[in-house]
Coordinates of N, CA, C and O in Angstrom, one line a residue:
X19 N -71.2 12.5 -18.7 CA -70.2 11.9 -18.5 C -69.5 13.1 -17.8 O -69.0 13.8 -18.2
X20 N -68.8 13.1 -16.5 CA -68.6 14.1 -15.4 C -66.8 14.3 -16.0 O -66.2 13.3 -16.6
X21 N -66.2 15.3 -15.8 CA -64.9 15.1 -16.0 C -64.1 14.3 -15.3 O -63.1 13.9 -16.0
X22 N -64.2 13.7 -14.3 CA -63.6 12.6 -13.3 C -63.7 11.2 -14.1 O -62.4 10.8 -14.5
X23 N -64.2 11.0 -15.1 CA -64.8 10.1 -15.8 C -63.9 9.7 -17.4 O -63.4 9.4 -17.5
X24 N -64.1 11.4 -17.4 CA -63.3 11.3 -18.8 C -62.1 11.3 -18.6 O -61.1 10.9 -19.7
X25 N -61.3 11.8 -17.7 CA -59.7 12.0 -17.3 C -59.3 10.3 -16.9 O -58.8 10.1 -18.1
X26 N -60.4 9.4 -16.6 CA -60.0 8.3 -16.1 C -60.2 7.4 -17.2 O -59.5 6.8 -17.7
X27 N -61.0 7.7 -18.4 CA -61.0 7.3 -19.4 C -59.6 7.7 -20.4 O -59.2 6.2 -21.1
X28 N -59.4 8.5 -20.6 CA -58.3 9.1 -21.0 C -57.2 8.9 -20.8 O -55.9 8.6 -21.6
X29 N -56.7 8.2 -19.6 CA -55.1 8.0 -19.2 C -54.9 6.5 -19.4 O -55.7 5.4 -19.6
X30 N -53.8 6.5 -19.8 CA -53.5 4.8 -20.6 C -53.3 4.1 -19.4 O -53.2 4.2 -18.1
X31 N -53.7 3.1 -19.4 CA -54.2 1.8 -19.0 C -52.5 1.4 -18.5 O -51.6 1.2 -19.5
X32 N -52.5 0.7 -17.2 CA -50.5 0.4 -16.7 C -50.9 -1.2 -16.9 O -51.8 -1.7 -16.0
X33 N -50.0 -1.7 -17.0 CA -49.8 -3.0 -17.1 C -48.8 -3.4 -15.7 O -48.8 -2.9 -15.0
X34 N -49.4 -4.2 -15.0 CA -49.3 -5.3 -13.7 C -48.1 -5.2 -13.8 O -47.1 -4.8 -12.8
X35 N -47.7 -6.1 -14.6 CA -46.3 -6.2 -15.1 C -44.8 -5.1 -15.1 O -44.5 -4.3 -14.6
X36 N -45.6 -4.5 -16.2 CA -45.0 -4.1 -17.3 C -44.7 -2.3 -16.4 O -43.7 -1.9 -16.6
X37 N -45.6 -2.0 -15.5 CA -45.0 -1.0 -14.5 C -43.4 -0.9 -13.8 O -43.4 0.0 -13.0
X38 N -43.5 -2.2 -13.4 CA -42.2 -2.5 -12.5 C -41.6 -1.8 -13.0 O -41.1 -2.1 -13.9
X39 N -40.2 -1.5 -12.5 CA -38.9 -0.9 -12.9 C -38.4 -1.8 -13.0 O -38.0 -3.1 -12.5
X40 N -37.1 -2.1 -14.1 CA -36.2 -3.4 -14.6 C -34.7 -3.0 -14.4 O -34.3 -2.2 -14.6
X41 N -34.3 -3.3 -13.0 CA -33.0 -2.9 -12.3 C -32.2 -3.5 -13.2 O -31.8 -4.2 -14.0
X42 N -31.1 -2.5 -14.0 CA -29.6 -2.5 -14.5 C -28.7 -2.9 -13.3 O -28.2 -2.8 -12.6
X43 N -28.5 -4.1 -13.6 CA -27.1 -5.1 -12.9 C -25.8 -4.3 -12.6 O -25.8 -3.2 -13.8
X44 N -24.9 -4.0 -11.9 CA -23.6 -3.9 -12.4 C -23.0 -4.1 -13.4 O -22.6 -5.3 -13.5
X45 N -22.1 -3.1 -13.9 CA -21.7 -2.9 -15.5 C -22.5 -3.0 -16.5 O -22.1 -3.4 -17.4
X46 N -23.9 -3.0 -15.9 CA -24.9 -2.9 -17.3 C -25.5 -1.6 -17.3 O -25.9 -1.1 -16.4
X47 N -25.8 -1.2 -18.7 CA -25.9 0.4 -19.0 C -26.4 0.8 -20.0 O -27.2 -0.4 -21.2
X48 N -27.7 1.2 -20.1 CA -28.8 1.7 -20.7 C -28.9 2.8 -21.4 O -28.8 3.9 -20.7
X49 N -29.1 3.3 -22.8 CA -28.9 4.1 -23.7 C -30.2 4.4 -24.7 O -30.7 3.3 -25.2
X50 N -31.4 5.1 -24.2 CA -32.7 5.4 -25.0 C -32.6 6.7 -26.0 O -32.3 7.7 -25.2
X51 N -32.9 6.4 -27.2 CA -32.8 7.8 -28.3 C -33.4 7.5 -29.5 O -33.4 6.2 -30.2
X52 N -34.1 8.6 -29.9 CA -34.9 8.3 -31.1 C -36.4 6.6 -31.0 O -36.1 6.2 -32.2
X53 N -36.5 6.6 -29.7 CA -37.8 5.3 -29.8 C -37.0 4.1 -30.2 O -37.7 2.7 -30.2
X54 N -35.8 3.9 -29.9 CA -34.7 2.4 -29.6 C -34.2 2.4 -28.5 O -33.8 3.6 -27.7
X55 N -34.0 1.5 -28.0 CA -33.0 1.1 -26.5 C -32.1 0.1 -27.0 O -31.7 -0.7 -28.0
X56 N -30.3 0.5 -26.4 CA -29.3 0.2 -26.5 C -28.7 -0.2 -24.9 O -29.0 0.5 -24.1
X57 N -29.0 -1.1 -24.8 CA -28.1 -2.2 -23.5 C -26.8 -3.1 -23.4 O -26.7 -3.4 -24.6
X58 N -26.2 -2.2 -23.1 CA -24.4 -2.5 -22.9 C -24.1 -3.8 -21.7 O -24.8 -3.0 -20.3
X59 N -23.3 -4.8 -21.6 CA -23.6 -5.4 -20.4 C -22.1 -6.0 -20.8 O -21.3 -6.7 -22.1
X60 N -21.3 -7.2 -19.7 CA -20.0 -8.1 -20.1 C -20.3 -8.5 -21.1 O -19.3 -9.4 -21.7
X61 N -21.6 -9.1 -21.6 CA -21.9 -10.2 -22.3 C -22.2 -9.8 -23.7 O -22.2 -10.7 -24.9
X62 N -22.0 -8.4 -24.2 CA -22.3 -8.2 -25.3 C -23.0 -6.7 -25.4 O -23.6 -6.4 -24.4
X63 N -23.7 -6.2 -26.7 CA -24.5 -5.0 -26.5 C -25.6 -5.3 -27.6 O -26.1 -6.2 -28.7
X64 N -27.0 -5.2 -26.7 CA -28.0 -5.6 -28.2 C -28.8 -4.1 -28.2 O -28.8 -3.2 -26.9
X65 N -29.7 -4.0 -29.2 CA -30.6 -2.9 -29.3 C -31.6 -3.2 -30.0 O -31.6 -3.8 -30.8
X66 N -33.1 -2.8 -29.8 CA -33.8 -2.5 -30.7 C -35.1 -1.3 -30.6 O -34.7 -0.4 -29.6
X67 N -35.8 -1.6 -31.8 CA -36.9 -0.3 -31.0 C -38.1 -0.8 -30.2 O -38.2 -1.7 -30.3
X68 N -38.5 0.6 -29.4 CA -39.3 -0.1 -28.7 C -40.7 0.4 -29.5 O -40.6 0.8 -30.1
X69 N -42.0 -0.8 -28.8 CA -42.8 -0.8 -29.4 C -43.5 0.4 -29.8 O -43.4 1.1 -28.4
X70 N -44.4 0.8 -30.8 CA -45.0 2.2 -30.6 C -46.1 2.3 -29.7 O -46.8 1.7 -28.9
X71 N -45.9 3.3 -29.0 CA -46.8 3.8 -27.8 C -46.7 3.7 -26.5 O -47.5 3.7 -25.9
X72 N -45.3 3.5 -26.6 CA -44.2 3.4 -25.6 C -43.0 4.5 -25.4 O -42.4 4.1 -26.4
X73 N -43.1 4.7 -24.1 CA -41.8 5.5 -23.6 C -41.0 5.1 -22.6 O -41.7 4.2 -21.7
X74 N -39.6 5.1 -22.4 CA -38.6 4.2 -21.6 C -38.1 5.3 -21.2 O -37.3 6.7 -22.2
X75 N -37.5 5.4 -19.8 CA -36.5 6.1 -20.0 C -35.4 5.8 -18.6 O -35.7 4.7 -18.0
X76 N -34.5 6.1 -18.1 CA -33.3 5.5 -17.3 C -33.4 6.4 -16.1 O -33.0 7.8 -15.8
X77 N -33.7 6.0 -15.0 CA -34.0 6.6 -13.8 C -33.7 5.8 -12.8 O -34.0 4.6 -11.9
X78 N -32.5 6.1 -11.7 CA -32.3 5.6 -10.6 C -32.0 4.4 -10.9 O -32.0 3.4 -9.7
X79 N -30.9 4.2 -12.0 CA -30.0 2.5 -12.2 C -31.3 1.7 -12.7 O -31.1 0.3 -12.5
X80 N -32.5 2.1 -13.0 CA -33.7 1.3 -13.6 C -34.4 1.7 -15.2 O -34.0 3.2 -14.7
X81 N -34.8 0.6 -15.9 CA -35.5 1.4 -16.5 C -37.3 1.3 -16.4 O -37.6 0.8 -15.9
X82 N -37.2 2.3 -16.7 CA -39.4 2.8 -16.7 C -40.1 3.1 -17.8 O -39.2 3.4 -18.8
X83 N -40.8 2.2 -18.0 CA -41.3 2.1 -19.2 C -42.7 2.4 -18.7 O -44.0 1.5 -18.2
X84 N -43.5 3.2 -20.1 CA -44.3 3.7 -19.4 C -45.2 3.7 -20.8 O -45.1 4.2 -21.9
X85 N -46.9 3.5 -20.7 CA -47.5 3.7 -21.9 C -48.4 4.9 -22.4 O -48.3 6.1 -21.5
X86 N -47.8 5.1 -23.9 CA -48.8 6.3 -24.4 C -49.7 6.6 -25.0 O -50.6 7.0 -24.8
X87 N -50.0 5.5 -25.5 CA -51.2 5.4 -25.9 C -52.9 4.9 -25.4 O -52.2 4.3 -24.4
X88 N -53.5 5.3 -25.4 CA -54.7 5.3 -24.5 C -55.0 3.8 -24.7 O -55.2 3.3 -25.5
X89 N -56.1 3.6 -23.6 CA -57.0 2.2 -23.4 C -55.9 1.3 -23.2 O -55.1 1.1 -22.8
X90 N -56.6 0.2 -23.8 CA -55.9 -1.2 -23.5 C -54.8 -1.7 -23.9 O -53.9 -2.2 -23.5
X91 N -54.6 -1.0 -24.9 CA -53.4 -1.3 -25.8 C -52.5 -0.7 -25.6 O -51.1 -1.6 -25.8
X92 N -52.3 0.4 -24.7 CA -50.9 1.1 -23.9 C -50.6 -0.4 -23.0 O -49.7 -0.3 -22.9
X93 N -51.7 -1.1 -22.2 CA -51.3 -1.7 -21.3 C -50.1 -3.0 -21.8 O -49.2 -3.5 -21.4
X94 N -51.1 -3.3 -23.2 CA -50.5 -4.7 -23.8 C -49.0 -4.1 -24.1 O -48.0 -5.2 -23.7
X95 N -49.2 -3.5 -25.0 CA -47.8 -3.0 -25.0 C -46.7 -2.7 -24.0 O -45.5 -2.8 -24.7
X96 N -46.8 -1.8 -23.1 CA -46.2 -2.2 -22.2 C -45.5 -3.6 -21.4 O -44.2 -3.4 -21.4
X97 N -46.4 -4.0 -21.2 CA -46.1 -5.5 -20.7 C -45.3 -6.4 -21.9 O -44.0 -7.0 -21.7
X98 N -45.3 -6.0 -23.1 CA -44.5 -6.9 -24.1 C -43.0 -5.8 -24.3 O -42.1 -6.9 -24.2
X99 N -43.2 -4.7 -23.8 CA -41.8 -3.8 -24.0 C -41.2 -4.3 -22.5 O -40.0 -4.8 -22.8
X100 N -41.7 -4.2 -21.3 CA -41.3 -4.6 -20.5 C -40.5 -5.9 -20.7 O -39.2 -6.3 -20.4
X101 N -40.8 -7.3 -21.0 CA -40.7 -8.6 -21.2 C -39.4 -8.4 -22.2 O -38.1 -9.2 -22.1
X102 N -39.5 -7.5 -23.2 CA -38.5 -7.3 -24.0 C -37.3 -6.9 -23.7 O -36.4 -7.4 -24.1
X103 N -37.4 -5.8 -22.8 CA -36.3 -5.2 -22.4 C -35.8 -5.8 -21.7 O -34.3 -6.1 -20.9
X104 N -35.8 -6.8 -20.7 CA -36.1 -7.5 -19.6 C -34.7 -8.6 -19.8 O -34.2 -8.8 -19.5
X105 N -35.6 -9.2 -21.0 CA -34.6 -10.0 -21.4 C -33.1 -9.5 -22.1 O -32.6 -10.4 -21.7
X106 N -33.2 -8.5 -22.8 CA -32.2 -8.0 -23.3 C -31.1 -7.8 -21.9 O -30.0 -7.9 -22.4
X107 N -31.5 -7.4 -20.6 CA -30.8 -7.1 -19.7 C -29.8 -8.4 -19.3 O -28.9 -8.5 -18.7
X108 N -31.1 -9.2 -19.0 CA -30.5 -10.7 -18.7 C -29.1 -11.2 -19.5 O -28.6 -11.6 -19.4
X109 N -29.8 -10.9 -21.0 CA -28.9 -11.1 -21.9 C -27.4 -10.5 -21.9 O -26.3 -11.3 -22.0
X110 N -27.5 -9.8 -21.5 CA -25.9 -8.6 -21.7 C -25.3 -9.0 -20.4 O -24.4 -8.8 -20.9
X111 N -26.1 -9.4 -19.2 CA -25.5 -9.6 -18.1 C -24.9 -10.9 -18.0 O -23.6 -11.5 -17.6
X112 N -25.8 -12.4 -18.2 CA -25.6 -13.6 -17.8 C -25.8 -14.5 -19.4 O -24.9 -15.3 -18.7
X113 N -26.5 -13.5 -20.4 CA -26.3 -14.6 -21.4 C -27.3 -15.9 -21.3 O -28.1 -15.7 -19.8
X114 N -27.9 -16.4 -22.4 CA -28.6 -17.5 -22.2 C -27.9 -19.5 -22.8 O -27.0 -18.9 -24.0
X115 N -28.4 -19.8 -22.7 CA -27.7 -21.0 -22.8 C -29.1 -22.3 -23.6 O -30.0 -22.3 -22.6
X116 N -28.9 -23.2 -24.5 CA -29.5 -24.0 -24.9 C -29.1 -24.9 -25.4 O -27.9 -24.8 -25.8
X117 N -29.4 -26.5 -24.8 CA -28.9 -27.7 -24.9 C -29.6 -28.2 -26.0 O -30.7 -28.8 -25.3
X118 N -28.8 -28.8 -27.3 CA -29.2 -29.8 -27.8 C -28.6 -31.1 -28.1 O -28.0 -31.2 -27.3
X119 N -29.5 -32.4 -27.8 CA -29.2 -33.7 -27.8 C -29.6 -34.3 -28.9 O -30.5 -34.5 -29.4
X120 N -28.4 -35.1 -29.5 CA -28.5 -35.9 -30.9 C -29.3 -37.1 -30.0 O -28.5 -38.1 -29.9
X121 N -30.2 -38.0 -30.8 CA -30.7 -39.5 -29.9 C -30.3 -40.3 -31.6 O -31.6 -39.7 -32.5
X122 N -29.8 -40.8 -32.0 CA -29.7 -41.8 -33.2 C -28.2 -42.7 -33.3 O -27.2 -41.7 -32.9
X123 N -28.8 -43.5 -33.8 CA -27.6 -44.4 -34.2 C -26.4 -43.7 -35.5 O -26.7 -43.0 -36.5
X124 N -25.6 -43.1 -34.7 CA -24.5 -42.5 -35.7 C -24.6 -41.1 -36.1 O -24.0 -39.8 -36.6
X125 N -25.3 -40.4 -35.5 CA -26.3 -38.8 -35.4 C -25.2 -38.5 -34.7 O -24.6 -38.3 -32.8
X126 N -24.3 -37.4 -35.1 CA -23.1 -36.8 -34.3 C -23.0 -35.3 -35.2 O -23.6 -34.9 -35.8
X127 N -22.5 -34.9 -34.1 CA -22.4 -33.0 -34.4 C -20.3 -32.7 -34.6 O -20.1 -32.9 -33.5
X128 N -20.5 -31.8 -35.4 CA -18.7 -31.3 -35.5 C -19.0 -29.7 -35.8 O -19.8 -29.6 -36.4
X129 N -18.2 -29.1 -35.3 CA -17.7 -27.8 -35.3 C -16.7 -27.6 -35.8 O -15.8 -27.7 -35.3
X130 N -16.8 -26.6 -37.0 CA -15.1 -25.9 -37.8 C -15.6 -24.8 -38.2 O -16.6 -24.1 -38.3
X131 N -15.1 -23.7 -37.0 CA -14.6 -22.6 -37.3 C -16.6 -21.7 -36.8 O -16.8 -22.2 -35.8
X132 N -17.1 -21.7 -37.6 CA -18.7 -21.0 -37.4 C -19.7 -22.0 -37.9 O -20.9 -21.3 -38.3
X133 N -19.2 -23.1 -38.5 CA -20.4 -23.9 -39.1 C -20.4 -25.3 -38.2 O -19.3 -26.0 -38.0
X134 N -21.4 -25.8 -38.1 CA -21.8 -26.8 -37.0 C -22.4 -28.0 -38.4 O -23.3 -27.6 -39.0
X135 N -21.8 -28.9 -38.4 CA -21.5 -29.9 -39.1 C -22.3 -31.1 -38.8 O -22.1 -31.6 -37.6
X136 N -23.7 -31.5 -39.2 CA -24.2 -32.4 -38.5 C -24.7 -33.5 -39.6 O -24.8 -33.3 -40.1
X137 N -24.4 -34.8 -38.7 CA -24.6 -36.3 -39.3 C -26.1 -36.8 -38.8 O -26.2 -36.8 -37.6
X138 N -27.3 -36.6 -39.2 CA -28.5 -37.0 -38.9 C -29.3 -38.2 -39.3 O -30.7 -38.1 -39.6
X139 N -28.4 -39.0 -40.1 CA -28.9 -40.4 -40.6 C -29.1 -40.0 -42.1 O -30.3 -40.8 -43.0
X140 N -29.3 -38.9 -42.5 CA -29.1 -38.6 -43.9 C -28.3 -38.9 -44.8 O -26.9 -39.5 -44.5
X141 N -28.4 -39.3 -46.2 CA -27.4 -39.5 -47.0 C -26.4 -38.4 -47.5 O -25.0 -38.8 -47.9
X142 N -26.2 -37.2 -46.6 CA -25.4 -36.0 -46.7 C -25.0 -35.5 -45.4 O -26.1 -35.4 -44.6
X143 N -24.0 -34.8 -44.8 CA -24.2 -33.9 -43.7 C -24.9 -32.7 -44.0 O -24.4 -32.7 -44.7
X144 N -25.4 -32.3 -42.6 CA -26.2 -31.0 -43.1 C -24.4 -29.9 -42.2 O -24.4 -30.1 -41.2
X145 N -24.5 -28.8 -43.3 CA -23.7 -28.2 -42.8 C -24.6 -26.5 -42.2 O -25.1 -26.1 -43.5
X146 N -24.8 -25.9 -41.2 CA -25.3 -25.1 -40.8 C -24.1 -24.1 -40.3 O -23.8 -23.8 -39.1
X147 N -24.5 -22.9 -40.9 CA -23.5 -21.5 -40.3 C -23.8 -21.0 -39.2 O -25.2 -20.5 -39.2
X148 N -23.4 -21.0 -38.0 CA -24.2 -20.7 -37.0 C -24.1 -18.3 -37.2 O -23.4 -18.1 -37.7
X149 N -25.2 -18.2 -36.5 CA -25.6 -16.5 -36.7 C -24.7 -16.0 -35.7 O -23.9 -16.5 -34.9
X150 N -24.4 -14.8 -36.4 CA -23.4 -13.7 -35.4 C -24.0 -13.9 -33.9 O -25.0 -13.1 -33.9
X151 N -22.9 -13.9 -32.9 CA -23.2 -13.6 -31.5 C -23.8 -14.9 -30.7 O -24.0 -15.0 -29.8
X152 N -23.6 -15.9 -31.3 CA -23.9 -17.2 -31.2 C -22.7 -18.3 -31.2 O -22.2 -18.5 -32.1
X153 N -22.5 -18.6 -29.8 CA -21.3 -19.5 -30.0 C -21.6 -20.7 -29.9 O -23.0 -21.1 -29.1
X154 N -21.3 -21.7 -29.9 CA -21.6 -23.5 -30.0 C -20.5 -24.0 -29.0 O -19.0 -23.8 -29.5
X155 N -20.4 -25.2 -28.6 CA -19.5 -26.0 -27.9 C -20.1 -27.4 -27.5 O -21.0 -28.0 -27.6
X156 N -19.7 -28.6 -28.4 CA -19.8 -30.0 -28.1 C -18.6 -30.5 -26.9 O -17.7 -30.6 -27.7
X157 N -19.0 -30.9 -25.8 CA -18.5 -31.4 -25.4 C -17.6 -32.7 -25.8 O -18.4 -33.4 -26.4
X158 N -16.0 -33.1 -25.2 CA -15.8 -34.1 -26.0 C -16.2 -35.6 -25.0 O -16.7 -36.2 -25.7
X159 N -16.6 -35.2 -24.1 CA -17.2 -36.5 -23.2 C -18.8 -37.1 -23.8 O -18.8 -37.8 -23.9
X160 N -19.1 -35.9 -24.7 CA -20.3 -36.8 -25.2 C -20.4 -36.9 -26.3 O -21.3 -37.6 -26.9
X161 N -19.1 -37.3 -27.2 CA -18.8 -37.6 -28.4 C -20.0 -37.5 -29.4 O -20.3 -37.8 -30.3
X162 N -19.9 -35.9 -29.5 CA -20.9 -35.3 -30.4 C -22.1 -35.0 -30.5 O -23.0 -35.0 -31.2
X163 N -22.9 -35.6 -29.6 CA -24.2 -35.7 -29.2 C -24.8 -34.7 -28.6 O -26.3 -34.5 -28.4
X164 N -24.0 -33.8 -28.1 CA -24.6 -32.9 -27.3 C -24.1 -31.4 -27.9 O -22.6 -31.6 -28.1
X165 N -24.8 -30.4 -28.2 CA -24.6 -29.0 -29.0 C -24.9 -27.8 -27.8 O -26.3 -28.4 -27.4
X166 N -24.1 -27.5 -27.0 CA -24.5 -26.5 -26.2 C -24.4 -24.8 -26.6 O -23.1 -24.5 -27.4
X167 N -25.9 -24.0 -27.1 CA -25.2 -23.2 -27.5 C -25.6 -21.7 -26.5 O -26.1 -22.0 -25.6
X168 N -24.6 -21.0 -26.5 CA -24.8 -19.6 -26.0 C -24.7 -18.7 -26.4 O -24.2 -18.5 -27.9
X169 N -25.3 -17.4 -25.9 CA -25.8 -16.0 -26.8 C -26.3 -15.2 -26.0 O -26.9 -15.6 -24.8
X170 N -26.2 -13.9 -26.2 CA -26.9 -13.2 -25.2 C -28.1 -12.4 -25.6 O -29.4 -11.9 -24.8
X171 N -28.9 -13.0 -26.9 CA -29.9 -12.5 -28.0 C -30.5 -13.7 -27.4 O -30.4 -14.6 -28.2
X172 N -31.9 -13.0 -26.8 CA -32.8 -14.6 -26.3 C -33.8 -14.9 -27.6 O -34.0 -15.8 -27.8
X173 N -33.9 -14.1 -28.4 CA -35.0 -14.5 -29.4 C -34.0 -15.1 -30.3 O -34.2 -16.1 -31.0
X174 N -32.5 -14.7 -31.3 CA -32.2 -15.2 -31.7 C -31.3 -16.6 -31.3 O -31.2 -17.9 -32.0
X175 N -31.1 -17.1 -30.0 CA -31.2 -18.1 -29.5 C -32.5 -19.2 -30.0 O -31.9 -20.5 -30.5
X176 N -33.1 -19.0 -29.2 CA -34.3 -19.7 -29.5 C -34.2 -20.2 -30.9 O -34.7 -20.9 -31.5
X177 N -34.3 -19.0 -31.9 CA -34.6 -19.1 -33.8 C -33.4 -20.5 -34.1 O -33.7 -21.3 -34.8
X178 N -32.0 -19.9 -33.4 CA -31.3 -20.8 -33.8 C -31.4 -22.7 -33.4 O -31.1 -23.4 -33.9
X179 N -32.0 -22.8 -32.3 CA -32.2 -24.2 -31.6 C -32.9 -24.2 -32.3 O -33.1 -26.0 -32.3
X180 N -34.1 -24.0 -32.8 CA -35.6 -24.8 -33.1 C -35.1 -24.9 -34.6 O -35.5 -25.5 -34.9
X181 N -34.3 -24.3 -35.5 CA -33.9 -24.5 -36.6 C -32.9 -25.7 -36.9 O -33.1 -26.5 -37.7
X182 N -32.0 -25.8 -35.8 CA -31.1 -26.8 -35.5 C -32.5 -27.8 -35.8 O -32.2 -29.1 -36.0
X183 N -33.4 -28.1 -34.4 CA -33.9 -29.3 -33.7 C -35.2 -29.8 -35.2 O -35.1 -30.7 -35.8
X184 N -35.0 -28.6 -35.9 CA -36.3 -28.8 -37.3 C -35.2 -29.5 -38.4 O -36.0 -30.3 -39.8
X185 N -33.9 -29.8 -38.2 CA -33.4 -30.7 -39.8 C -34.2 -32.1 -39.1 O -34.4 -32.7 -40.3
X186 N -34.0 -32.5 -37.6 CA -34.4 -34.0 -37.6 C -35.3 -34.4 -36.3 O -34.7 -34.1 -35.6
X187 N -36.4 -33.7 -36.1 CA -37.3 -33.4 -34.9 C -37.6 -34.7 -35.1 O -37.7 -36.0 -35.1
X188 N -37.7 -35.0 -33.5 CA -37.8 -36.6 -32.7 C -39.0 -37.1 -32.8 O -39.9 -36.2 -33.6
X189 N -37.9 -38.8 -33.5 CA -39.9 -39.4 -33.8 C -40.4 -40.3 -33.0 O -40.0 -40.2 -32.0
X190 N -42.3 -39.7 -33.2 CA -42.8 -40.5 -32.5 C -42.8 -42.2 -32.0 O -42.6 -42.7 -31.4
X191 N -41.7 -42.8 -33.4 CA -41.7 -44.4 -33.0 C -39.9 -44.1 -32.9 O -39.4 -44.3 -33.9
X192 N -39.6 -44.5 -31.5 CA -38.5 -44.7 -31.3 C -37.6 -43.3 -30.6 O -36.4 -43.5 -30.1
X193 N -38.1 -41.8 -31.2 CA -38.0 -40.6 -30.3 C -36.1 -40.2 -30.9 O -35.3 -40.0 -30.5
X194 N -35.7 -40.9 -32.2 CA -34.9 -40.5 -32.7 C -34.8 -38.7 -33.5 O -35.3 -38.7 -33.7
X195 N -33.9 -38.2 -33.4 CA -34.0 -37.3 -33.9 C -33.0 -35.9 -33.0 O -32.2 -36.4 -32.1
X196 N -33.2 -34.8 -32.9 CA -32.7 -33.8 -32.3 C -33.9 -33.5 -31.4 O -34.8 -32.8 -31.7
X197 N -33.7 -33.5 -30.0 CA -34.5 -33.0 -29.0 C -33.6 -31.5 -27.9 O -32.1 -31.9 -28.1
X198 N -34.4 -31.1 -27.1 CA -33.9 -30.1 -26.6 C -33.5 -30.9 -25.1 O -34.6 -31.7 -24.8
X199 N -32.6 -30.7 -24.5 CA -32.0 -31.4 -23.3 C -33.4 -31.7 -22.3 O -33.7 -30.0 -22.1
X200 N -33.3 -32.6 -22.4 CA -35.0 -32.7 -20.8 C -36.2 -32.5 -21.3 O -37.0 -32.6 -20.6
X201 N -36.5 -32.9 -22.6 CA -37.0 -32.8 -23.4 C -38.2 -34.0 -23.4 O -37.7 -34.5 -24.1
X202 N -39.4 -34.1 -23.2 CA -40.0 -35.4 -23.4 C -40.8 -35.7 -24.3 O -41.8 -34.9 -25.0
X203 N -40.4 -37.3 -25.4 CA -40.9 -37.5 -26.9 C -41.6 -37.8 -26.4 O -41.6 -39.2 -25.5
X204 N -42.9 -37.6 -26.5 CA -44.3 -38.8 -26.1 C -44.1 -39.7 -27.4 O -44.3 -39.3 -28.9
X205 N -43.9 -40.7 -27.4 CA -43.7 -41.8 -28.3 C -44.9 -43.0 -28.4 O -45.8 -42.8 -27.4
X206 N -45.0 -43.2 -29.5 CA -46.4 -44.4 -29.7 C -45.8 -45.5 -29.9 O -44.7 -45.5 -30.6
X207 N -47.0 -46.6 -30.1 CA -46.5 -48.2 -30.1 C -46.4 -48.2 -31.6 O -47.7 -47.8 -32.4
X208 N -45.3 -48.9 -32.3 CA -45.6 -49.4 -33.6 C -46.7 -50.7 -33.7 O -47.4 -51.1 -32.9
X209 N -46.4 -50.4 -35.2 CA -47.6 -51.3 -35.8 C -47.6 -52.9 -35.1 O -48.2 -53.8 -34.5
X210 N -46.1 -53.3 -35.0 CA -45.4 -54.5 -34.7 C -46.2 -54.7 -33.2 O -46.6 -55.8 -32.9
X211 N -46.0 -53.9 -32.4 CA -46.1 -54.0 -31.0 C -47.9 -54.0 -30.8 O -48.4 -54.9 -30.1
X212 N -48.5 -53.7 -31.9 CA -50.1 -53.3 -31.7 C -50.8 -54.6 -31.9 O -51.2 -55.5 -31.5
X213 N -50.1 -54.9 -33.0 CA -50.0 -56.8 -33.4 C -50.3 -57.7 -32.6 O -51.0 -58.8 -32.4
X214 N -49.2 -57.5 -31.8 CA -48.2 -58.6 -30.8 C -49.4 -59.0 -29.8 O -49.8 -59.5 -28.8
X215 N -50.1 -57.5 -29.4 CA -51.0 -57.2 -28.4 C -52.2 -58.3 -28.9 O -53.1 -57.8 -27.6
X216 N -53.0 -58.2 -29.8 CA -54.0 -58.7 -30.0 C -54.0 -60.1 -29.6 O -53.0 -61.0 -29.8

């Protein structure tokens, strides 16, 4: 094995997406210290530890992520870190929004402080305390059937929305339940419909 081949093999591979600089919009700043990154913006502050084998630095108004680990692992971790950090930058600058729709007779949502009360056809209402950093809005014209969640943490937003949806996922017969706005629920024909078709 030649010296050039050894150098090529030892050099960490770069991810095609991960090697792109992440631009910091106006009003957003980033601090990297002790293997963790903190990003501040108009929508809040987010911080997380960088994946192992990854180095990051702020240069010319952008965040540069480079792999330290050798081989394919370096490229994979670089792509992961790029995606996570990019999501943090968007979150503190613009924020994220998720809208849930309650479909069913008597299905309603009501907000009291930081607790979301849900009536989903059970014998008792469900009281769901919203995590810190997640805001909730129920438009008045929706009569409690729309729940709009906003926040800067993409991961926490997704988990919160999935947990609320999990209380009553859409049924395949009739489509009742909690669904994401715009979600297409694949409905099945009931037994009565099958019997009538014979």
